[in-house]
């Protein structure tokens, strides 16, 4: 100690004592007090000091327990005893500074002091008296106003304001906190607490005055206030009330051993023995009535108290023990293995899911791209189910047909049917696509506005993984314009530019067709070669324009003389050929030819000129004058020249004799 | 996606267990300090009533009767009762040892009697069962008396206090908590189970054929018994107050009930039942021999492989 005090003396001599920290001062006082305390105990006249925790009113505690000092003196006359009541921190300070020789405090405070200041094991444990019952244990009480219908069980404590004296109070806070812990409920939040300080009566008042919703006190406080007419217990409701008929007080938690009486380490064992003996015999002395206790019993086991403090990490167990990895492994090997295995499994599954998700995402993107592509395609696209009911169409389809998606969704593609194709056509189409093959062709369909149009249609069956057709994909190109152009070109190639009459190509085609038909149906047909007489002079006299005008009018006049099924073609400058595909009698041909001749004999009015012409015609008949187009043409030509040579403006049927003449 | 669901469901089925709803395991016990932890567990709601229905009977005789009639699956009994039941054809298996009597069973005599010799020709009340018969046989034998020297009065434990008060007996073979009550009324203890060590053992026995059906419930019951057992040892103050009412005692008297009992914890249970060389089996055999000699049972074929089953004891 001398060496320890040296620096202090040094500091003092250096006149630095003003700067000494309060901590050092306390230490100094404390150290100075220890030795005199031990010394004084050796003198029987000095008093032995007993520190008692005041959990209610300090003055009341002091008064109540004063009788104990007289009892001790009576039992141990060699010594004087003094009783001092302290609140928590005061008592701890008194122990730290050895201002007391024995302490009597609550169990958790005892364990805290014991761990910090090396107290003895308890000498005895209190047995309280409650209406004739021996109470060797106490518990915590959780209460609220009886009118609070919202607070009924431990779990309702969450988020409510709770009045407690101090966190250090074993019966007034720690037991209740442990009850929550044992019920697997959330710990009380610091901001829920309304700290009233000692005594416990403050807590009851705080709840009664509405400063807090819930109060924590130790057992007996409520009953004691009731006895003093300071409280009507019916105003309150006990939460988590324990049904223990043999315990006469209201309680909400487990029971824990009552307060221990312990000696500080500097006390000689002889004095401690005397004190312990006096305590254990106290039940025979009337002093117990003054102290309002029943007895002191042999010390209880305070392990359950220590367990509470350790579990909740209350002082002195508020420092986390240092754990090494191997400690954890030794203690939790099986849970760690299980947890790791589960984590691994979850990890693998997550990876699998992630991968799948990514693939799905890609597929989704691709599908979205395909849908966008189909939507923006200039080709009309229709997706139908296997019964040709429309499932999906694109914008180009809407533009093409005039039908909107809403118009056609779920309807059969028959809405487009124009009736221009035969039933057989459609049967053939279905046969193809139902065998899984694509079909393509041109069809005429009908728009919403009833107009017809040409489309190039391609239908592809959509086949799923099991090989079944689920849908049909149709693409439609509008080819109406192309068709019109094709028709125009064909017309041009087959017609005479000037008169718009069929030319030789078309005539030959029709002649061939007519011959086939005539052969099959056993019909006759006639081919009339017509040449205008004296046409050249018209050209020479009036000019080509007038000639052209004349030719146009000739064409019109000839046409007027014919039936629909007949054909007149212009095959040369002033040469025409008339095809009569169906004739019954030779005279009918004669009549037609004569009709033409007469109509051409009438004057023509061409560009202010009146023109008179005539015509020479030669007729060949099938089958009489030939059974092919070449023979028929040659013979009709022969007849026509014969007619020309024989005075013009007449009509001659071919005769074989004419051949020799030419 | 389906594949994932399949894996997940497989996974869950591995984690979960099949929960076939069955009727709760019915267990009977009368008030006896050794059995009290089951009742504490029931009172503290640790015992799941869906799994275990703990029924309080008045006596071992009543429990045995209920077992015989098939009204219950298991009962707290003494070892000799198990032996007798098996000899009577009731298949029972011991799955738990509660305690070994080391002074808890005793012969109490009226204040005027101070030695066993004085009981010659007097009325000794005892429960109609092997326990009473064994106690009586042993105490007579150790005092050189025969069965003819005394009068046996059959008394059920629930009638015993009245029989004592009405002077229908001069002495009584009994146990706690009645014993403490009578001792407080100046009864004299003349003999107790410490004189016949390792003979009176309290066990939990179940109908052997019902074991398979009730495995989870048995495990639950034994686990909760030990939970209460540990609470009693860890916080005697709290446990005493909680048990006092059921034992019909003042809280400070609870601990004294266990004075004559050696309570078997998990380790001791395992040591006794799992070790084939343990003295338990030997003691059971010699108890059987005594019971045959007393004419309580006629067959020595009752002890076989399924007599003890330690597989329901919790891991430490």
Short mmCIF file of N, CA and C in Angstrom, two decimals, chain A residues 90-203:
data_model
loop_
_atom_site.label_atom_id
_atom_site.label_comp_id
_atom_site.label_asym_id
_atom_site.label_seq_id
_atom_site.Cartn_x
_atom_site.Cartn_y
_atom_site.Cartn_z
N UNK A 90 -26.13 3.43 -3.44
CA UNK A 90 -25.54 3.76 -2.14
C UNK A 90 -24.99 2.51 -1.47
N UNK A 91 -25.78 1.43 -1.57
CA UNK A 91 -25.35 0.19 -0.93
C UNK A 91 -24.09 -0.36 -1.62
N UNK A 92 -24.10 -0.28 -2.94
CA UNK A 92 -22.92 -0.75 -3.68
C UNK A 92 -21.69 0.07 -3.28
N UNK A 93 -21.91 1.36 -3.15
CA UNK A 93 -20.82 2.25 -2.75
C UNK A 93 -20.35 1.93 -1.34
N UNK A 94 -21.31 1.65 -0.47
CA UNK A 94 -20.98 1.32 0.92
C UNK A 94 -20.17 0.03 0.99
N UNK A 95 -20.52 -0.93 0.10
CA UNK A 95 -19.76 -2.18 0.07
C UNK A 95 -18.36 -1.92 -0.48
N UNK A 96 -18.32 -1.12 -1.54
CA UNK A 96 -17.04 -0.83 -2.17
C UNK A 96 -16.09 -0.14 -1.20
N UNK A 97 -16.65 0.70 -0.38
CA UNK A 97 -15.81 1.46 0.54
C UNK A 97 -15.79 0.85 1.93
N UNK A 98 -16.35 -0.35 2.02
CA UNK A 98 -16.33 -1.11 3.28
C UNK A 98 -16.93 -0.30 4.43
N UNK A 99 -17.97 0.43 4.13
CA UNK A 99 -18.66 1.16 5.19
C UNK A 99 -19.63 0.23 5.91
N UNK A 100 -19.83 -0.97 5.34
CA UNK A 100 -20.72 -1.95 6.00
C UNK A 100 -19.96 -3.24 6.19
N UNK A 101 -20.43 -4.05 7.14
CA UNK A 101 -19.79 -5.34 7.43
C UNK A 101 -20.66 -6.50 6.98
N UNK A 102 -21.95 -6.29 7.04
CA UNK A 102 -22.89 -7.29 6.55
C UNK A 102 -23.86 -6.58 5.61
N UNK A 103 -24.36 -7.34 4.66
CA UNK A 103 -25.39 -6.73 3.80
C UNK A 103 -26.61 -7.64 3.74
N UNK A 104 -27.72 -6.98 3.51
CA UNK A 104 -28.98 -7.68 3.35
C UNK A 104 -29.67 -7.00 2.16
N UNK A 105 -29.67 -7.71 1.03
CA UNK A 105 -30.17 -7.07 -0.19
C UNK A 105 -30.89 -8.09 -1.06
N UNK A 106 -31.38 -7.62 -2.19
CA UNK A 106 -32.12 -8.56 -3.04
C UNK A 106 -31.15 -9.50 -3.74
N UNK A 107 -31.63 -10.65 -4.19
CA UNK A 107 -30.72 -11.70 -4.68
C UNK A 107 -29.84 -11.26 -5.84
N UNK A 108 -30.41 -10.52 -6.81
CA UNK A 108 -29.58 -10.19 -7.97
C UNK A 108 -28.53 -9.16 -7.58
N UNK A 109 -28.93 -8.27 -6.68
CA UNK A 109 -27.97 -7.28 -6.21
C UNK A 109 -26.86 -7.99 -5.43
N UNK A 110 -27.26 -8.99 -4.68
CA UNK A 110 -26.28 -9.78 -3.92
C UNK A 110 -25.27 -10.43 -4.87
N UNK A 111 -25.80 -11.03 -5.96
CA UNK A 111 -24.90 -11.72 -6.88
C UNK A 111 -23.97 -10.73 -7.58
N UNK A 112 -24.55 -9.57 -7.86
CA UNK A 112 -23.73 -8.54 -8.49
C UNK A 112 -22.61 -8.08 -7.55
N UNK A 113 -22.99 -7.82 -6.31
CA UNK A 113 -21.99 -7.37 -5.32
C UNK A 113 -20.98 -8.47 -5.04
N UNK A 114 -21.49 -9.71 -4.99
CA UNK A 114 -20.62 -10.84 -4.68
C UNK A 114 -19.55 -10.98 -5.77
N UNK A 115 -19.98 -10.81 -7.02
CA UNK A 115 -19.04 -10.95 -8.12
C UNK A 115 -18.05 -9.81 -8.19
N UNK A 116 -18.51 -8.64 -7.72
CA UNK A 116 -17.63 -7.47 -7.83
C UNK A 116 -16.75 -7.33 -6.59
N UNK A 117 -17.33 -7.59 -5.42
CA UNK A 117 -16.60 -7.26 -4.18
C UNK A 117 -16.31 -8.46 -3.29
N UNK A 118 -16.50 -9.70 -3.84
CA UNK A 118 -16.17 -10.91 -3.08
C UNK A 118 -16.90 -11.01 -1.74
N UNK A 119 -18.19 -11.07 -1.79
CA UNK A 119 -18.95 -11.28 -0.55
C UNK A 119 -18.89 -12.74 -0.17
N UNK A 120 -19.31 -13.05 1.04
CA UNK A 120 -19.38 -14.45 1.47
C UNK A 120 -20.59 -15.10 0.82
N UNK A 121 -20.66 -16.43 0.93
CA UNK A 121 -21.90 -17.10 0.59
C UNK A 121 -22.95 -16.61 1.57
N UNK A 122 -24.23 -16.68 1.19
CA UNK A 122 -25.24 -16.18 2.12
C UNK A 122 -25.17 -16.92 3.46
N UNK A 123 -25.35 -16.18 4.53
CA UNK A 123 -25.38 -16.81 5.86
C UNK A 123 -26.76 -17.36 6.13
N UNK A 124 -27.76 -16.65 5.64
CA UNK A 124 -29.14 -17.08 5.87
C UNK A 124 -30.01 -16.41 4.83
N UNK A 125 -31.20 -16.98 4.63
CA UNK A 125 -32.15 -16.38 3.69
C UNK A 125 -33.41 -15.99 4.44
N UNK A 126 -33.97 -14.89 4.00
CA UNK A 126 -35.15 -14.34 4.66
C UNK A 126 -36.37 -15.24 4.44
N UNK A 127 -37.18 -15.38 5.48
CA UNK A 127 -38.51 -15.98 5.33
C UNK A 127 -39.49 -14.90 5.74
N UNK A 128 -40.30 -14.47 4.80
CA UNK A 128 -41.23 -13.40 5.11
C UNK A 128 -42.52 -13.96 5.66
N UNK A 129 -43.31 -13.06 6.15
CA UNK A 129 -44.60 -13.45 6.71
C UNK A 129 -45.68 -12.75 5.92
N UNK A 130 -46.62 -13.53 5.44
CA UNK A 130 -47.73 -12.89 4.78
C UNK A 130 -49.00 -13.55 5.27
N UNK A 131 -49.69 -12.87 6.13
CA UNK A 131 -50.94 -13.36 6.71
C UNK A 131 -50.80 -14.81 7.18
N UNK A 132 -49.72 -15.07 7.91
CA UNK A 132 -49.54 -16.39 8.48
C UNK A 132 -48.77 -17.36 7.61
N UNK A 133 -48.58 -17.01 6.30
CA UNK A 133 -47.83 -17.89 5.40
C UNK A 133 -46.34 -17.60 5.53
N UNK A 134 -45.55 -18.67 5.43
CA UNK A 134 -44.10 -18.49 5.34
C UNK A 134 -43.74 -18.23 3.90
N UNK A 135 -43.11 -17.10 3.68
CA UNK A 135 -42.70 -16.81 2.31
C UNK A 135 -41.19 -16.83 2.22
N UNK A 136 -40.67 -17.92 1.61
CA UNK A 136 -39.22 -17.99 1.46
C UNK A 136 -38.83 -17.64 0.03
N UNK A 137 -39.83 -17.26 -0.73
CA UNK A 137 -39.53 -16.90 -2.11
C UNK A 137 -40.35 -15.67 -2.47
N UNK A 138 -39.92 -14.98 -3.50
CA UNK A 138 -40.70 -13.85 -4.00
C UNK A 138 -40.64 -13.85 -5.52
N UNK A 139 -41.45 -13.01 -6.08
CA UNK A 139 -41.55 -13.02 -7.53
C UNK A 139 -41.81 -11.62 -8.03
N UNK A 140 -41.99 -11.49 -9.32
CA UNK A 140 -42.29 -10.20 -9.92
C UNK A 140 -43.77 -10.11 -10.23
N UNK A 141 -44.29 -8.88 -10.20
CA UNK A 141 -45.68 -8.65 -10.52
C UNK A 141 -45.73 -7.71 -11.72
N UNK A 142 -46.60 -8.04 -12.66
CA UNK A 142 -46.83 -7.17 -13.82
C UNK A 142 -48.29 -6.74 -13.75
N UNK A 143 -48.53 -5.44 -13.71
CA UNK A 143 -49.93 -5.03 -13.56
C UNK A 143 -50.23 -3.83 -14.43
N UNK A 144 -51.51 -3.66 -14.68
CA UNK A 144 -51.98 -2.49 -15.40
C UNK A 144 -53.30 -2.09 -14.75
N UNK A 145 -53.91 -1.03 -15.24
CA UNK A 145 -55.21 -0.66 -14.68
C UNK A 145 -56.25 -1.68 -15.11
N UNK A 146 -57.18 -1.99 -14.22
CA UNK A 146 -58.21 -2.99 -14.53
C UNK A 146 -59.01 -2.58 -15.76
N UNK A 147 -59.05 -1.27 -16.02
CA UNK A 147 -59.85 -0.78 -17.15
C UNK A 147 -59.15 -0.96 -18.50
N UNK A 148 -57.88 -1.36 -18.48
CA UNK A 148 -57.15 -1.50 -19.76
C UNK A 148 -57.50 -2.82 -20.42
N UNK A 149 -58.47 -2.76 -21.33
CA UNK A 149 -58.88 -4.02 -22.00
C UNK A 149 -57.88 -4.43 -23.06
N UNK A 150 -56.96 -3.52 -23.41
CA UNK A 150 -56.01 -3.85 -24.49
C UNK A 150 -54.78 -4.58 -23.99
N UNK A 151 -54.64 -4.66 -22.66
CA UNK A 151 -53.44 -5.32 -22.12
C UNK A 151 -53.90 -6.52 -21.30
N UNK A 152 -53.63 -7.71 -21.82
CA UNK A 152 -54.12 -8.91 -21.13
C UNK A 152 -53.08 -9.98 -20.92
N UNK A 153 -52.07 -10.01 -21.76
CA UNK A 153 -51.08 -11.07 -21.60
C UNK A 153 -49.69 -10.50 -21.84
N UNK A 154 -48.69 -11.34 -21.63
CA UNK A 154 -47.30 -10.88 -21.75
C UNK A 154 -47.03 -10.25 -23.11
N UNK A 155 -47.65 -10.81 -24.15
CA UNK A 155 -47.31 -10.30 -25.48
C UNK A 155 -47.86 -8.89 -25.70
N UNK A 156 -48.85 -8.49 -24.87
CA UNK A 156 -49.39 -7.14 -25.00
C UNK A 156 -48.47 -6.07 -24.40
N UNK A 157 -47.36 -6.51 -23.80
CA UNK A 157 -46.45 -5.54 -23.18
C UNK A 157 -45.71 -4.71 -24.23
N UNK A 158 -45.60 -5.31 -25.43
CA UNK A 158 -44.84 -4.63 -26.49
C UNK A 158 -45.43 -3.25 -26.75
N UNK A 159 -44.58 -2.30 -26.93
CA UNK A 159 -44.92 -0.91 -27.31
C UNK A 159 -45.64 -0.11 -26.22
N UNK A 160 -45.87 -0.70 -25.05
CA UNK A 160 -46.50 0.08 -24.00
C UNK A 160 -45.44 0.66 -23.05
N UNK A 161 -45.84 1.72 -22.38
CA UNK A 161 -44.92 2.37 -21.46
C UNK A 161 -44.95 1.60 -20.14
N UNK A 162 -43.80 1.25 -19.66
CA UNK A 162 -43.71 0.40 -18.48
C UNK A 162 -42.96 1.15 -17.37
N UNK A 163 -43.61 1.25 -16.23
CA UNK A 163 -42.97 1.90 -15.09
C UNK A 163 -42.18 0.87 -14.30
N UNK A 164 -40.90 1.15 -14.07
CA UNK A 164 -40.07 0.29 -13.22
C UNK A 164 -39.23 1.19 -12.33
N UNK A 165 -38.82 0.64 -11.19
CA UNK A 165 -38.00 1.46 -10.31
C UNK A 165 -36.63 1.65 -10.92
N UNK A 166 -36.00 0.49 -11.15
CA UNK A 166 -34.64 0.53 -11.69
C UNK A 166 -34.42 -0.76 -12.45
N UNK A 167 -33.55 -0.71 -13.41
CA UNK A 167 -33.23 -1.94 -14.15
C UNK A 167 -32.54 -2.94 -13.25
N UNK A 168 -31.89 -2.44 -12.18
CA UNK A 168 -31.19 -3.34 -11.27
C UNK A 168 -32.13 -4.09 -10.35
N UNK A 169 -33.41 -3.66 -10.31
CA UNK A 169 -34.35 -4.28 -9.37
C UNK A 169 -34.66 -5.69 -9.83
N UNK A 170 -34.41 -6.67 -8.95
CA UNK A 170 -34.62 -8.06 -9.35
C UNK A 170 -36.11 -8.38 -9.48
N UNK A 171 -36.85 -8.07 -8.39
CA UNK A 171 -38.28 -8.35 -8.42
C UNK A 171 -39.05 -7.30 -9.18
N UNK A 172 -38.40 -6.15 -9.40
CA UNK A 172 -39.09 -5.03 -10.02
C UNK A 172 -38.75 -4.83 -11.48
N UNK A 173 -37.88 -5.66 -12.02
CA UNK A 173 -37.62 -5.58 -13.45
C UNK A 173 -37.06 -6.87 -14.05
N UNK A 174 -36.02 -7.39 -13.39
CA UNK A 174 -35.29 -8.50 -14.02
C UNK A 174 -36.12 -9.77 -14.13
N UNK A 175 -36.90 -10.09 -13.09
CA UNK A 175 -37.74 -11.29 -13.15
C UNK A 175 -38.75 -11.20 -14.29
N UNK A 176 -39.34 -10.00 -14.43
CA UNK A 176 -40.34 -9.81 -15.49
C UNK A 176 -39.68 -9.94 -16.87
N UNK A 177 -38.48 -9.36 -16.98
CA UNK A 177 -37.77 -9.44 -18.25
C UNK A 177 -37.47 -10.90 -18.59
N UNK A 178 -37.13 -11.69 -17.55
CA UNK A 178 -36.83 -13.10 -17.79
C UNK A 178 -38.09 -13.87 -18.18
N UNK A 179 -39.23 -13.49 -17.59
CA UNK A 179 -40.49 -14.15 -17.94
C UNK A 179 -40.80 -13.95 -19.43
N UNK A 180 -40.54 -12.73 -19.93
CA UNK A 180 -40.74 -12.47 -21.36
C UNK A 180 -39.80 -13.32 -22.19
N UNK A 181 -38.55 -13.39 -21.72
CA UNK A 181 -37.55 -14.18 -22.43
C UNK A 181 -37.96 -15.65 -22.48
N UNK A 182 -38.43 -16.15 -21.32
CA UNK A 182 -38.82 -17.57 -21.25
C UNK A 182 -40.03 -17.85 -22.12
N UNK A 183 -40.86 -16.82 -22.35
CA UNK A 183 -42.05 -17.01 -23.19
C UNK A 183 -41.72 -16.72 -24.65
N UNK A 184 -40.42 -16.59 -24.96
CA UNK A 184 -39.97 -16.34 -26.33
C UNK A 184 -40.53 -15.04 -26.91
N UNK A 185 -40.73 -14.06 -26.06
CA UNK A 185 -41.22 -12.77 -26.55
C UNK A 185 -40.06 -11.79 -26.66
N UNK A 186 -40.30 -10.72 -27.40
CA UNK A 186 -39.25 -9.73 -27.60
C UNK A 186 -38.90 -9.06 -26.28
N UNK A 187 -37.64 -8.71 -26.16
CA UNK A 187 -37.21 -8.03 -24.95
C UNK A 187 -37.83 -6.63 -24.89
N UNK A 188 -37.92 -6.10 -23.68
CA UNK A 188 -38.48 -4.76 -23.51
C UNK A 188 -37.49 -3.74 -24.07
N UNK A 189 -38.01 -2.79 -24.83
CA UNK A 189 -37.15 -1.75 -25.39
C UNK A 189 -36.85 -0.71 -24.30
N UNK A 190 -35.65 -0.15 -24.36
CA UNK A 190 -35.27 0.84 -23.36
C UNK A 190 -36.22 2.04 -23.38
N UNK A 191 -36.67 2.39 -24.59
CA UNK A 191 -37.52 3.58 -24.66
C UNK A 191 -38.95 3.33 -24.17
N UNK A 192 -39.26 2.06 -23.84
CA UNK A 192 -40.56 1.77 -23.24
C UNK A 192 -40.56 2.09 -21.74
N UNK A 193 -39.36 2.15 -21.18
CA UNK A 193 -39.26 2.21 -19.72
C UNK A 193 -39.51 3.61 -19.18
N UNK A 194 -40.27 3.65 -18.11
CA UNK A 194 -40.46 4.89 -17.35
C UNK A 194 -39.85 4.62 -15.99
N UNK A 195 -38.64 5.15 -15.76
CA UNK A 195 -37.91 4.81 -14.54
C UNK A 195 -38.34 5.74 -13.42
N UNK A 196 -38.85 5.15 -12.37
CA UNK A 196 -39.37 5.97 -11.27
C UNK A 196 -38.37 6.13 -10.15
N UNK A 197 -37.37 5.27 -10.10
CA UNK A 197 -36.48 5.24 -8.93
C UNK A 197 -37.18 4.59 -7.76
N UNK A 198 -36.42 4.29 -6.71
CA UNK A 198 -37.00 3.65 -5.52
C UNK A 198 -37.88 4.66 -4.80
N UNK A 199 -38.83 4.31 -4.00
CA UNK A 199 -39.27 2.95 -3.74
C UNK A 199 -40.28 2.45 -4.79
N UNK A 200 -40.69 1.19 -4.64
CA UNK A 200 -41.61 0.55 -5.59
C UNK A 200 -42.97 1.25 -5.64
N UNK A 201 -43.33 1.94 -4.55
CA UNK A 201 -44.61 2.67 -4.52
C UNK A 201 -44.72 3.64 -5.71
N UNK A 202 -43.56 4.18 -6.12
CA UNK A 202 -43.55 5.14 -7.24
C UNK A 202 -44.13 4.52 -8.50
N UNK A 203 -43.84 3.23 -8.67
CA UNK A 203 -44.30 2.53 -9.87
C UNK A 203 -45.83 2.46 -9.87
#
